XYZ file of C-alpha atoms in Angstrom:
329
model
C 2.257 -6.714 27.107
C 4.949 -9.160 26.945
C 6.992 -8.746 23.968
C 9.343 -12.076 22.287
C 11.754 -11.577 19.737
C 13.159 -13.944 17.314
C 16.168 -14.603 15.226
C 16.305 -14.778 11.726
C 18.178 -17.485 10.514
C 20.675 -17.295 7.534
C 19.693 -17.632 4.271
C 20.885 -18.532 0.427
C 20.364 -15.029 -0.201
C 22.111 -15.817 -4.129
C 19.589 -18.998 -5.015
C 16.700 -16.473 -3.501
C 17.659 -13.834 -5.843
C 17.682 -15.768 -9.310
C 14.087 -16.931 -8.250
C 12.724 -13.562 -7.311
C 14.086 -12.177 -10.383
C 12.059 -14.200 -12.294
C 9.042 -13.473 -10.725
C 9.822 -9.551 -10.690
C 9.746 -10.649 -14.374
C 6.152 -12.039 -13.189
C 7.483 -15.374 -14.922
C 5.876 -18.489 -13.368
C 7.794 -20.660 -11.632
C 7.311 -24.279 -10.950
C 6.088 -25.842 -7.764
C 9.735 -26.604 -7.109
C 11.161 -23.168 -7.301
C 8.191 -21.865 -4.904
C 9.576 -24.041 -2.085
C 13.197 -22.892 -2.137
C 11.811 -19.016 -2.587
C 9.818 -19.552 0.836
C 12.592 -21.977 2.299
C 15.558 -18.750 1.461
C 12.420 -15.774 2.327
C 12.912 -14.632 5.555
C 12.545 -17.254 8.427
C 12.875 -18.013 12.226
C 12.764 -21.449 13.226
C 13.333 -20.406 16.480
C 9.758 -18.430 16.291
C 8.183 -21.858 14.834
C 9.256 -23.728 17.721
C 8.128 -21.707 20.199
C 4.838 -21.660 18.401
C 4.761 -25.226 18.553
C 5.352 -25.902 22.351
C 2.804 -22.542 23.183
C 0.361 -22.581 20.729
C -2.352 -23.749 23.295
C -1.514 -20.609 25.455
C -2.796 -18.040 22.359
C -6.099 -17.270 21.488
C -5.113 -16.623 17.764
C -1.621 -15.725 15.617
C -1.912 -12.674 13.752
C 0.569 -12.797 10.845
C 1.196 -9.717 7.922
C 1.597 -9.582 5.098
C 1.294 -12.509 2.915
C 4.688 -13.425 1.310
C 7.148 -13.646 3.857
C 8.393 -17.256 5.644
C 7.646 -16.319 8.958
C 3.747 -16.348 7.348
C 3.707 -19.376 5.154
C 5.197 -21.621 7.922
C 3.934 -19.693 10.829
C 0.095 -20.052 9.081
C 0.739 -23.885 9.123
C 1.461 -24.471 12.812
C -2.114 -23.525 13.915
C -4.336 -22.760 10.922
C -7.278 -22.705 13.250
C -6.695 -19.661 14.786
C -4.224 -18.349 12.516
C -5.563 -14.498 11.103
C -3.543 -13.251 8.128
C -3.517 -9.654 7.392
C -2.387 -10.598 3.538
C -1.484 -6.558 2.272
C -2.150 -8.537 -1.044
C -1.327 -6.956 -4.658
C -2.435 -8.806 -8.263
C 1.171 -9.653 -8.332
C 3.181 -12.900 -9.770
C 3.879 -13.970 -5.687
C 0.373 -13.966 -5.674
C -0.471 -16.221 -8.332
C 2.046 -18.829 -6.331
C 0.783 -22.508 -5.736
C 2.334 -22.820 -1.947
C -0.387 -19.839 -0.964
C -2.897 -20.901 -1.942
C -2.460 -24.626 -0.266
C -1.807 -22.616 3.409
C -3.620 -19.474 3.248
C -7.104 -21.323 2.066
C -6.962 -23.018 5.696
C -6.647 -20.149 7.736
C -9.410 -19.103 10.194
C -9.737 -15.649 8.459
C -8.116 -12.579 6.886
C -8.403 -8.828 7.338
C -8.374 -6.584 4.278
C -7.207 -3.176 3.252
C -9.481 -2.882 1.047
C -12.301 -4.425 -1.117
C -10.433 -5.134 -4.197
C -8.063 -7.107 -2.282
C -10.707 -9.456 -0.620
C -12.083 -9.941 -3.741
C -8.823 -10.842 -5.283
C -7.602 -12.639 -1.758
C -11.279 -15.305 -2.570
C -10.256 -15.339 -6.293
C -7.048 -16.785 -5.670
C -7.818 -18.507 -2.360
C -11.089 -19.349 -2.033
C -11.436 -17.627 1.219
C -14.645 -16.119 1.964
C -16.973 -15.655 4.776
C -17.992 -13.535 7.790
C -14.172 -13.991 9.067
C -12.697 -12.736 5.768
C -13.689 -9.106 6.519
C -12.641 -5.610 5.251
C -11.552 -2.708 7.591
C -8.646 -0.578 6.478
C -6.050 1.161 8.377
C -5.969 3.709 11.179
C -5.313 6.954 10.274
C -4.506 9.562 12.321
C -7.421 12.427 11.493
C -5.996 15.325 13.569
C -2.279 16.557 12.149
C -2.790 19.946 11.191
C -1.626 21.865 8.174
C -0.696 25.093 6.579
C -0.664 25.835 2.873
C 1.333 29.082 3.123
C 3.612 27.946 5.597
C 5.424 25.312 2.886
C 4.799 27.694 0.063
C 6.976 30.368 1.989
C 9.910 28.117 3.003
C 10.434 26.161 0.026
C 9.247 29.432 -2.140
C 6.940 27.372 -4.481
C 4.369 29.625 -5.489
C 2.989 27.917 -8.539
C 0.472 24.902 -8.370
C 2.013 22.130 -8.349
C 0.936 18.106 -8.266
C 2.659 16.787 -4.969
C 4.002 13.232 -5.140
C 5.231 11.786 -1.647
C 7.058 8.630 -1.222
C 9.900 6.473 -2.845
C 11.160 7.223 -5.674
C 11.962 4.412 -7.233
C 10.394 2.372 -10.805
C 8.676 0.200 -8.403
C 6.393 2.828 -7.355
C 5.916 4.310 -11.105
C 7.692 7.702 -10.114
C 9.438 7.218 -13.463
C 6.261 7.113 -15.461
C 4.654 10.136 -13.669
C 7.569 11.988 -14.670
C 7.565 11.333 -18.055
C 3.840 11.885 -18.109
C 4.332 15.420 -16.384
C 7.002 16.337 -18.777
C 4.364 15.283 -22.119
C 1.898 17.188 -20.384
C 4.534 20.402 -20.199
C 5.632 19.819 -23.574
C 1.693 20.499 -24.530
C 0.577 22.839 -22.002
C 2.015 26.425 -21.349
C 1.451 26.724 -18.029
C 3.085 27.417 -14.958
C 2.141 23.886 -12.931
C 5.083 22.400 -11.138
C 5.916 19.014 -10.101
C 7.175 18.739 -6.236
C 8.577 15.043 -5.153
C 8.841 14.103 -1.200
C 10.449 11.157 -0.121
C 13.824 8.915 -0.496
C 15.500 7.466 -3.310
C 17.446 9.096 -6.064
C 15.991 9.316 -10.212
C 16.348 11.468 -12.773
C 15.068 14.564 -13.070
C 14.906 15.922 -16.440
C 12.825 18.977 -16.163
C 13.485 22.361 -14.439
C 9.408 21.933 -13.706
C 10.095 19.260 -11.185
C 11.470 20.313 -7.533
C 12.733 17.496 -5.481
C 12.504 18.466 -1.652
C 13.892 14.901 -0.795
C 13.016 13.737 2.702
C 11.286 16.531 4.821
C 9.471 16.673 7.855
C 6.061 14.701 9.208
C 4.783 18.645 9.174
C 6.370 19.631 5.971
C 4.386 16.822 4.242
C 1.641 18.121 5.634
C 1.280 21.422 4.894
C 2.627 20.280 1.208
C -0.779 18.174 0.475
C -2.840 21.164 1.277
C -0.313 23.496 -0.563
C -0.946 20.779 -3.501
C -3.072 21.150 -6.586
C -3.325 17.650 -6.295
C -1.752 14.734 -4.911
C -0.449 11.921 -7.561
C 0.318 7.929 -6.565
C 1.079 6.456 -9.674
C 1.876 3.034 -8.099
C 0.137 0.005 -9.682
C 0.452 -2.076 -6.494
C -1.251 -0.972 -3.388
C -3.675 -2.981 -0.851
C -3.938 0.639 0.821
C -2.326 3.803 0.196
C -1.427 6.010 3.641
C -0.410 8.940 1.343
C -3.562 9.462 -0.670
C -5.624 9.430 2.686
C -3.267 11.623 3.789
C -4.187 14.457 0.702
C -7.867 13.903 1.643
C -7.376 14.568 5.407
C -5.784 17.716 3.726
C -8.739 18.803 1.711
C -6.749 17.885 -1.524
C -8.150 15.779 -4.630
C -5.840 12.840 -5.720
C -4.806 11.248 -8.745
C -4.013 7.966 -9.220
C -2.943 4.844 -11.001
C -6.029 3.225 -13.291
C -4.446 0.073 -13.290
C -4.395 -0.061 -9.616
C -7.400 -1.488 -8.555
C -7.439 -0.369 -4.766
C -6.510 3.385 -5.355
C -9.009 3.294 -8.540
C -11.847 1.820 -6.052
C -11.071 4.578 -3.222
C -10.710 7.171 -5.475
C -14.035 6.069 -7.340
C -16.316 5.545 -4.141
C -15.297 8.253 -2.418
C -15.613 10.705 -5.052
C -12.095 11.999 -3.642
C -10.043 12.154 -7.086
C -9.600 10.897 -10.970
C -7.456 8.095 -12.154
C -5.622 7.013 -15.640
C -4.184 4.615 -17.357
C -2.258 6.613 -20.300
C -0.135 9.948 -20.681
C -3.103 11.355 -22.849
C -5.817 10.637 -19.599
C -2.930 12.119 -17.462
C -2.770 15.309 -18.904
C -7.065 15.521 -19.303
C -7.332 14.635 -15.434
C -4.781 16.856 -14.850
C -6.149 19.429 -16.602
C -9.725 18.891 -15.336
C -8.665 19.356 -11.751
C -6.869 22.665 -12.578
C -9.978 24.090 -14.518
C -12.414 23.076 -12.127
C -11.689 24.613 -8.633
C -14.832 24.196 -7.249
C -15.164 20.501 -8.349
C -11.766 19.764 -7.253
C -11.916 21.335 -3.558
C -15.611 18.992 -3.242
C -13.607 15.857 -4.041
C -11.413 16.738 -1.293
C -13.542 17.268 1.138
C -15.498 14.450 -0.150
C -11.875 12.158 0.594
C -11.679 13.653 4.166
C -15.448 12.991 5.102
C -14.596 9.250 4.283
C -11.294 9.168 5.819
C -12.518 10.715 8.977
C -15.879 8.416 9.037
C -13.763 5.280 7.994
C -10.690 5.223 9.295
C -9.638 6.828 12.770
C -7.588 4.879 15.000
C -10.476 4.426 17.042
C -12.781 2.928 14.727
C -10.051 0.433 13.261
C -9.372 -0.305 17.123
C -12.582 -1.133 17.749
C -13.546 -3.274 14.369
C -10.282 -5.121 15.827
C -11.321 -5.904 18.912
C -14.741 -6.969 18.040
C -13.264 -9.589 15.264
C -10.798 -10.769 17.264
C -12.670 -11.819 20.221
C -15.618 -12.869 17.595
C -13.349 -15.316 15.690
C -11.475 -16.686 18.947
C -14.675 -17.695 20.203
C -15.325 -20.001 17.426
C -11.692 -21.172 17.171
C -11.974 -21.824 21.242
């Protein structure tokens, strides 16, 4: 497989900033302002031209995910046998005019998930047999050992088992303030263990961050876990929460999020909330209810498994792809 790389070209990286601050402030911004964001986004006009002198020689341009330049201007050079793999969140880039123009004229999109179809043909107007829903490949066979991370990092108490950034973007902030309410009300032993990169405040000798660890560290942490917790709002997937379920572990997640609230929801794999007081009753549920609690994770990994191997994804691929370059042809 031949593979061409492209320069990215400079960019006003100060003008980008005061827009994108605005809509991390989800303000809207007028027509105007969404041209210069996409103009100073990332961007290879070295990539465009080559897709305009070769565009005859590909079958279809695959671009991911939705916001970047290289996928506005890329989408516009072929829309007929442009695919966009969006990774779409209710978010104020979303909402933008300049989207929904270009990504309403593509030949299809490929989902994560349902919720972000459904959101992709509420914004878009995209809908058909090429706007499909398939997921991500997973890999279904890492093993894992409970005892193992409870012996080297000597955690012996349950604990809920967060894994990823830990920044406010992700709501790390809020599930610690949640944990530490649900301490201040509970006498118990539960513990709070955090995985991942990033530095925040920890204000409670209940919470243990490990910091980055290894691939088979994480793993043996989910099915060490009481119960894995993704408190981020914005997801169009969530590797980490598939992850707990391929572990036999129930998962907890953001209410507000409609993706993890769907998975969680139609697989029967887990709880959500959407307040400190539903944090500490989900929490509590799980911990009371062993028997309930190890069926929702094996409930998660049946669906995983059945959903998501690599092969399966590979093969839903491979099907669309030569399905919709047949009609683009």
């Amino acid at each position: 497989i031949s593979v061409r790389r492209f320069p990215v070209r400079k960019r006003n990286t100060k003008i980008f900033d005061e827009i994108n601050a605005k809509l991390m402030r989800n303000e809207k911004i007028p027509r105007k302002e969404e041209k210069i964001y996409e103009q100073e986004m990332i961007n290879s006009p070295e990539l465009y031209q080559y897709m305009k002198w070769h565009k005859n020689e590909y079958g279809l341009f695959v671009f991911i995910p939705y916001m970047f330049g290289t996928t506005y201007y890329g989408c516009q050079i072929a829309p007929e046998k442009s695919i966009l793999i969006p990774c779409l969140h209710d978010e104020s880039y979303a909402h933008m005019s300049v989207f929904k123009e270009v990504f309403s004229k593509v030949a299809g999109m490929v989902f994560n998930a349902e919720p972000e179809r459904i959101l992709a043909e509420k914004l878009y107007g995209v809908s058909g047999p090429s706007f499909v829903t398939f997921g991500i490949g997973m890999d279904i066979n890492y093993t894992y050992d409970a005892q193992r991370f409870r012996n080297k990092y000597k955690i012996n108490e349950p604990f809920i088992l967060y894994a990823g950034r830990k920044e406010a973007g992700k709501r790390v902030d809020v599930l610690i303030r949640n944990f530490v309410q649900y301490k201040k009300r509970n006498n118990d032993d539960l513990k709070l263990v955090l995985i991942g990169g990033g530095e925040i405040d920890i204000p409670s000798k209940d919470i243990i961050d490990l910091g980055f660890v290894s691939a088979q560290d994480k793993y043996d942490a989910y099915a060490a876990a009481s119960l894995f917790c993704n408190p981020s709002q914005f997801e169009s997937f969530s590797l980490v929460i598939m992850e707990s379920w391929l572990a036999g572990t129930p998962v907890l997640v953001n209410g507000d999020c409609q993706v993890t609230r769907d998975f969680v929801t139609r697989f029967s794999g887990g709880l959500y909330y959407q307040n400190t007081r539903e944090f500490e009753g989900c929490v509590k549920y799980i911990l009371e209810h062993e028997n309930i609690a190890l069926a929702m994770g094996q409930n998660g990994q049946i669906e995983v498994k059945n959903q998501f191997e690599w092969e399966t994804i590979v093969r839903k691929y491979t099907a669309y792809f030569e399905h919709v370059g047949e009609l683009t042809t």
